[in-house]
Amino acid sequence: MEENLALYRSMLLIRRFEERILNEFSTGKLFGTTHVYIGQEADAVGIFTEIDPDDVVFSNHRCHGHFLAYGGDPYRLAAELMGKVTGVVGGRGGSQHIHWRNFYSNGIQGGIVPVATGMALAEKINKTGMIVVAFIGDGTLGEGVLYESLNIASLWKLPILFVLEDNHYAQTTPVEKGVSGSMAGRFAAFSIPTWERDTTDVLDVCSVAREAIATVRSRNEPASLILHTHRFSAHSKGDDPRPPEELARIRQFDPLLVHGIRLTADECTQVDREVNGIVEKAFRRAEIDPFPSEGVVR
Ligand SMILES: Cc1ncc(C[n+]2csc(CCOP(=O)(O)OP(=O)(O)O)c2C)c(N)n1
Ligand SMILES: [Mg+2]
């Protein structure tokens, strides 16, 4: 029960944080762009429940949910989005370029995958026992550098888990128009084993992630995890050509609803109150923080 509550709380923190981000953009307090994770929360929370604290994580443009599930501070993430000196990377990285402990993100689709692969080589050489987890989206299957990385990861038997979050869209392009053939087949071509689930149930994600992660760690070799999911919000702030019927249909897969039925109404209300308080405090505190001085990178 405790665990169910903790999983729900982590997903709700991401949801409320991201909702706040979308609202704050209209106030002009945030800089750059943003790609919220609303709808996909079960992926991050399930996976981060199963990795070790020292494992290395490479995220992408849609990184807030990954960062929060990793244990990142919502206040420092809010400050980062506001360009404040107290931000995760001193207000210089913005929404997509975050680094904290062993967490890295980058906005260039696929660009971070060879870096993640190199990091897995370093972990192997240094015999740290740590594995690398690299997140990509369905649209990133179109990036050639991904296949060079899969090839090297397989040839050199590197401890890396490639997580493919298929939310069925690359910006506004539906997956049917951008991805031919089989997703799992792409990994199979490099003899990389794949675990695949179509689910927004965080307990399912925990269980499949546990298997995939255990395989990478015990064999010291690559694996992949394909999670079919749904993005409820626009790709970025407003670019969403999907018809209302489709948006209504996918809402039935809301990970908070799917998992929420395992909790009592009182528990949900209590967690909601607690999480709203955390998000409110994070944004209020970040708002009054200073901007970095010109030319100074902290
Ligand atoms: C090399 C590169 N090309 C284009 C973009 C612009 N861009 C950012 S996200 C995105 C779509 C990514 O789709 P997907 O990989 O499915 O991830 P999702 O946004 O669905 O999470 C595009 C085209 C980019 N960031 N990098
Ligand atoms: Mg996508």
Coordinates of C-alpha atoms and ligand atoms in Angstrom, one line a residue:
M1 CA 0.0 0.0 0.0
E2 CA 2.8 2.4 1.0
E3 CA 4.4 1.6 -2.4
N4 CA 1.2 2.3 -4.3
L5 CA 0.9 5.7 -2.5
A6 CA 4.5 6.6 -3.3
L7 CA 4.1 5.7 -7.0
Y8 CA 0.9 7.8 -7.2
R9 CA 2.6 10.7 -5.4
S10 CA 5.6 10.7 -7.9
M11 CA 3.3 10.6 -10.9
L12 CA 1.1 13.4 -9.5
L13 CA 4.1 15.6 -8.8
I14 CA 5.1 15.3 -12.4
R15 CA 1.5 16.0 -13.5
R16 CA 1.0 19.1 -11.3
F17 CA 4.4 20.5 -12.1
E18 CA 3.8 20.2 -15.8
E19 CA 0.3 21.7 -15.6
R20 CA 1.9 24.6 -13.8
I21 CA 4.5 25.0 -16.5
L22 CA 1.8 25.2 -19.1
N23 CA 0.0 27.9 -17.1
E24 CA 3.2 29.8 -16.3
F25 CA 4.1 30.2 -20.0
S26 CA 1.1 32.5 -20.5
T27 CA 2.4 34.8 -17.7
G28 CA 5.7 35.4 -19.5
K29 CA 7.8 34.2 -16.6
L30 CA 9.4 31.2 -18.4
F31 CA 11.9 31.4 -21.2
G32 CA 12.5 29.2 -24.2
T33 CA 10.2 26.3 -25.0
T34 CA 8.9 23.3 -23.2
H35 CA 7.7 19.8 -23.8
V36 CA 5.5 18.5 -21.0
Y37 CA 5.3 14.8 -20.0
I38 CA 1.6 14.7 -19.1
G39 CA 0.1 11.3 -19.9
Q40 CA 3.5 9.5 -19.8
E41 CA 4.2 9.7 -16.1
A42 CA 4.0 5.9 -15.5
D43 CA 7.0 5.3 -17.7
A44 CA 9.4 7.6 -15.8
V45 CA 8.1 6.6 -12.4
G46 CA 8.1 2.9 -13.1
I47 CA 11.6 2.9 -14.6
F48 CA 13.2 5.2 -11.9
T49 CA 11.7 3.0 -9.2
E50 CA 13.8 0.1 -10.5
I51 CA 17.2 1.7 -11.3
D52 CA 19.9 2.1 -8.7
P53 CA 20.6 5.6 -7.4
D54 CA 24.0 5.8 -9.1
D55 CA 22.9 4.6 -12.5
V56 CA 23.4 7.1 -15.3
V57 CA 20.5 8.6 -17.1
F58 CA 20.3 10.3 -20.4
S59 CA 17.1 12.1 -21.2
N60 CA 15.8 14.1 -24.1
H61 CA 13.8 17.2 -24.8
R62 CA 10.8 15.8 -22.8
C63 CA 12.9 15.6 -19.7
H64 CA 11.0 17.2 -16.8
G65 CA 9.1 14.0 -15.9
H66 CA 12.4 12.0 -16.0
F67 CA 14.2 14.5 -13.9
L68 CA 11.5 14.6 -11.2
A69 CA 11.1 10.9 -11.1
Y70 CA 14.9 10.6 -10.8
G71 CA 14.6 12.6 -7.6
G72 CA 15.3 16.1 -9.0
D73 CA 14.1 19.1 -7.0
P74 CA 11.0 20.8 -8.4
Y75 CA 12.1 24.1 -7.1
R76 CA 15.4 24.0 -8.9
L77 CA 13.7 22.8 -12.1
A78 CA 11.2 25.7 -11.9
A79 CA 14.1 28.1 -11.3
E80 CA 15.9 26.7 -14.3
L81 CA 12.9 27.3 -16.5
M82 CA 12.8 30.8 -15.3
G83 CA 16.5 31.3 -16.1
K84 CA 17.3 31.9 -12.4
V85 CA 20.7 31.4 -10.9
T86 CA 19.3 28.8 -8.5
G87 CA 18.2 26.6 -11.4
V88 CA 19.5 23.1 -11.8
V89 CA 22.3 24.4 -14.1
G90 CA 22.4 28.0 -12.9
G91 CA 19.6 29.1 -15.3
R92 CA 21.7 28.4 -18.4
G93 CA 20.2 25.2 -19.7
G94 CA 16.5 25.9 -19.7
S95 CA 13.8 23.2 -20.2
Q96 CA 15.9 20.8 -22.2
H97 CA 19.4 20.9 -21.0
I98 CA 19.7 19.7 -17.4
H99 CA 22.4 18.0 -15.5
W100 CA 22.2 16.9 -11.9
R101 CA 24.1 14.1 -10.3
N102 CA 24.1 11.3 -12.9
F103 CA 21.2 12.8 -14.9
Y104 CA 21.8 14.5 -18.3
S105 CA 19.4 15.8 -20.9
N106 CA 19.7 17.2 -24.3
G107 CA 17.2 18.6 -26.8
I108 CA 18.8 17.3 -30.0
Q109 CA 16.8 14.2 -31.0
G110 CA 19.1 11.2 -30.8
G111 CA 22.1 13.5 -30.2
I112 CA 22.6 12.2 -26.7
V113 CA 22.4 8.5 -27.6
P114 CA 26.1 8.1 -28.7
V115 CA 27.1 10.0 -25.6
A116 CA 25.1 7.6 -23.5
T117 CA 26.7 4.7 -25.3
G118 CA 30.2 6.2 -24.6
M119 CA 29.2 6.5 -20.9
A120 CA 28.2 2.9 -20.8
L121 CA 31.6 2.0 -22.2
A122 CA 33.2 4.1 -19.4
E123 CA 31.1 2.3 -16.8
K124 CA 32.2 -1.1 -18.2
I125 CA 35.9 -0.2 -18.4
N126 CA 35.8 1.2 -14.8
K127 CA 33.8 -1.8 -13.6
T128 CA 31.5 0.4 -11.6
G129 CA 28.5 -1.9 -11.9
M130 CA 26.4 1.1 -12.9
I131 CA 24.2 0.9 -16.0
V132 CA 23.1 3.6 -18.4
V133 CA 19.5 4.4 -19.3
A134 CA 18.9 6.4 -22.5
F135 CA 15.4 7.7 -23.3
I136 CA 14.3 8.2 -26.9
G137 CA 10.9 8.8 -28.6
D138 CA 9.3 7.1 -31.6
G139 CA 10.2 10.0 -33.8
T140 CA 13.9 9.6 -32.9
L141 CA 13.9 6.2 -34.7
G142 CA 14.5 8.3 -37.8
E143 CA 17.9 9.5 -36.5
G144 CA 20.8 7.5 -38.1
V145 CA 23.1 8.0 -35.2
L146 CA 20.8 5.8 -33.1
Y147 CA 21.7 2.8 -35.3
E148 CA 25.5 3.5 -35.0
S149 CA 25.1 3.6 -31.3
L150 CA 23.0 0.3 -31.2
N151 CA 25.7 -1.3 -33.3
I152 CA 28.6 -0.3 -31.0
A153 CA 26.6 -1.1 -27.9
S154 CA 25.9 -4.6 -29.1
L155 CA 29.4 -5.2 -30.5
W156 CA 31.1 -4.0 -27.4
K157 CA 28.5 -5.5 -25.0
L158 CA 27.8 -2.2 -23.2
P159 CA 25.5 -2.0 -20.1
I160 CA 22.9 0.3 -21.5
L161 CA 19.1 0.2 -21.6
F162 CA 17.6 2.0 -24.5
V163 CA 14.1 3.1 -23.5
L164 CA 11.8 3.9 -26.4
E165 CA 8.7 5.9 -25.3
D166 CA 6.3 5.5 -28.2
N167 CA 3.7 8.2 -27.6
H168 CA 2.5 7.7 -31.3
Y169 CA 3.6 11.1 -32.4
A170 CA 6.8 13.0 -33.4
Q171 CA 5.7 16.6 -33.0
T172 CA 2.6 16.5 -35.3
T173 CA 3.6 13.4 -37.4
P174 CA 1.7 10.2 -36.4
V175 CA 3.9 7.2 -36.0
E176 CA 2.3 5.5 -39.0
K177 CA 3.6 8.2 -41.2
G178 CA 7.1 8.3 -39.8
V179 CA 8.1 4.8 -38.8
S180 CA 8.0 1.8 -41.1
G181 CA 8.3 -1.9 -40.1
S182 CA 8.7 -3.0 -36.5
M183 CA 10.2 -1.0 -33.6
A184 CA 11.4 -4.1 -31.8
G185 CA 12.9 -5.4 -35.1
R186 CA 15.2 -2.4 -35.1
F187 CA 16.8 -3.6 -31.9
A188 CA 16.7 -7.2 -33.0
A189 CA 18.7 -6.3 -36.0
F190 CA 21.6 -5.6 -33.6
S191 CA 20.8 -8.7 -31.4
I192 CA 19.7 -6.4 -28.6
P193 CA 16.9 -8.1 -26.6
T194 CA 13.7 -6.1 -26.2
W195 CA 10.9 -5.9 -23.7
E196 CA 7.8 -4.3 -25.0
R197 CA 4.5 -3.2 -23.3
D198 CA 1.5 -1.2 -24.3
T199 CA 0.5 0.1 -20.9
T200 CA 0.0 3.2 -18.7
D201 CA -0.1 1.1 -15.5
V202 CA 2.8 2.1 -13.4
L203 CA 2.9 -1.4 -11.8
D204 CA 3.3 -3.0 -15.3
V205 CA 6.1 -0.6 -16.1
C206 CA 7.8 -1.4 -12.8
S207 CA 7.7 -5.1 -13.5
V208 CA 8.9 -5.0 -17.1
A209 CA 11.6 -2.4 -16.3
R210 CA 12.8 -4.6 -13.4
E211 CA 13.3 -7.5 -15.9
A212 CA 15.0 -5.4 -18.5
I213 CA 17.3 -3.6 -16.0
A214 CA 18.2 -6.9 -14.3
T215 CA 19.2 -8.3 -17.7
V216 CA 21.5 -5.3 -18.5
R217 CA 23.1 -5.4 -15.1
S218 CA 23.6 -9.2 -14.9
R219 CA 24.8 -9.7 -18.4
N220 CA 26.6 -6.4 -18.7
E221 CA 25.1 -6.0 -22.1
P222 CA 22.5 -3.8 -23.8
A223 CA 18.8 -4.2 -23.8
S224 CA 15.8 -2.2 -24.9
L225 CA 12.5 -1.4 -23.5
I226 CA 9.6 -0.2 -25.7
L227 CA 6.7 1.4 -23.9
H228 CA 3.7 2.4 -25.9
T229 CA 2.0 5.3 -24.2
H230 CA 0.1 8.5 -24.8
R231 CA 0.9 12.2 -24.7
F232 CA -2.1 14.2 -23.5
S233 CA -0.8 17.7 -24.1
A234 CA 0.5 19.4 -27.3
H235 CA 4.0 18.4 -28.5
S236 CA 5.3 21.7 -27.1
K237 CA 3.1 24.6 -26.0
G238 CA 0.4 24.7 -28.6
D239 CA 1.1 22.5 -31.6
D240 CA -1.6 19.8 -31.4
P241 CA -3.6 19.0 -34.5
R242 CA -5.3 15.9 -32.9
P243 CA -9.1 16.0 -33.0
P244 CA -10.9 16.3 -29.7
E245 CA -12.3 12.7 -30.0
E246 CA -8.8 11.3 -30.1
L247 CA -7.8 13.4 -27.1
A248 CA -10.9 12.2 -25.2
R249 CA -10.2 8.6 -26.2
I250 CA -6.6 8.5 -24.9
R251 CA -7.6 10.1 -21.6
Q252 CA -9.0 6.8 -20.5
F253 CA -5.4 5.6 -20.3
D254 CA -4.5 8.3 -17.8
P255 CA -1.9 6.7 -15.5
L256 CA -3.3 8.6 -12.5
L257 CA -6.7 7.0 -13.1
V258 CA -5.3 3.6 -13.8
H259 CA -3.2 3.5 -10.6
G260 CA -5.5 5.8 -8.6
I261 CA -8.1 3.1 -8.2
R262 CA -5.7 1.2 -5.9
L263 CA -5.9 4.1 -3.4
T264 CA -8.8 5.4 -1.3
A265 CA -10.4 8.7 -2.1
D266 CA -9.0 10.2 1.1
E267 CA -5.5 9.1 0.2
C268 CA -5.8 10.7 -3.3
T269 CA -7.1 14.0 -1.8
Q270 CA -4.3 14.0 0.8
V271 CA -1.6 13.4 -1.8
D272 CA -3.1 16.0 -4.1
R273 CA -3.0 18.6 -1.3
E274 CA 0.6 17.7 -0.4
V275 CA 1.8 17.8 -4.1
N276 CA 0.0 21.1 -4.9
G277 CA 1.8 22.6 -1.9
I278 CA 5.2 21.4 -3.1
V279 CA 4.6 22.8 -6.6
E280 CA 3.2 26.1 -5.3
K281 CA 6.2 26.6 -3.0
A282 CA 8.7 25.6 -5.8
F283 CA 7.4 28.3 -8.2
R284 CA 6.9 31.0 -5.6
R285 CA 10.4 30.5 -4.3
A286 CA 11.9 30.4 -7.8
E287 CA 10.1 33.5 -8.8
I288 CA 11.8 35.7 -6.3
D289 CA 15.3 34.3 -7.0
P290 CA 17.8 36.4 -8.9
F291 CA 18.9 36.0 -12.5
P292 CA 22.6 35.0 -13.1
S293 CA 25.0 37.8 -13.6
E294 CA 26.1 38.3 -17.1
G295 CA 28.9 36.1 -18.2
V296 CA 29.0 34.2 -14.9
V297 CA 28.2 30.5 -15.2
R298 CA 27.8 28.8 -11.8
Ligands
LIG1 C1 17.9 16.5 -34.7 C2 16.6 17.2 -34.3 N1 15.6 17.4 -35.3 C3 14.5 18.0 -35.0 C4 14.2 18.5 -33.7 C5 12.9 19.2 -33.3 N2 12.1 18.3 -32.5 C6 12.1 18.3 -31.2 S1 11.2 17.1 -30.5 C7 10.8 16.5 -32.0 C8 9.9 15.3 -32.2 C9 10.4 14.2 -31.3 O1 9.5 13.1 -31.4 P1 9.7 11.8 -30.5 O2 11.1 11.3 -30.7 O3 8.6 10.9 -30.9 O4 9.6 12.4 -29.0 P2 8.3 13.0 -28.4 O5 8.4 14.5 -28.6 O6 7.1 12.4 -28.9 O7 8.5 12.7 -26.9 C10 11.3 17.3 -33.0 C11 11.1 17.1 -34.5 C12 15.3 18.3 -32.7 N3 15.1 18.6 -31.4 N4 16.4 17.6 -33.0
MG2 MG 6.9 10.6 -29.9

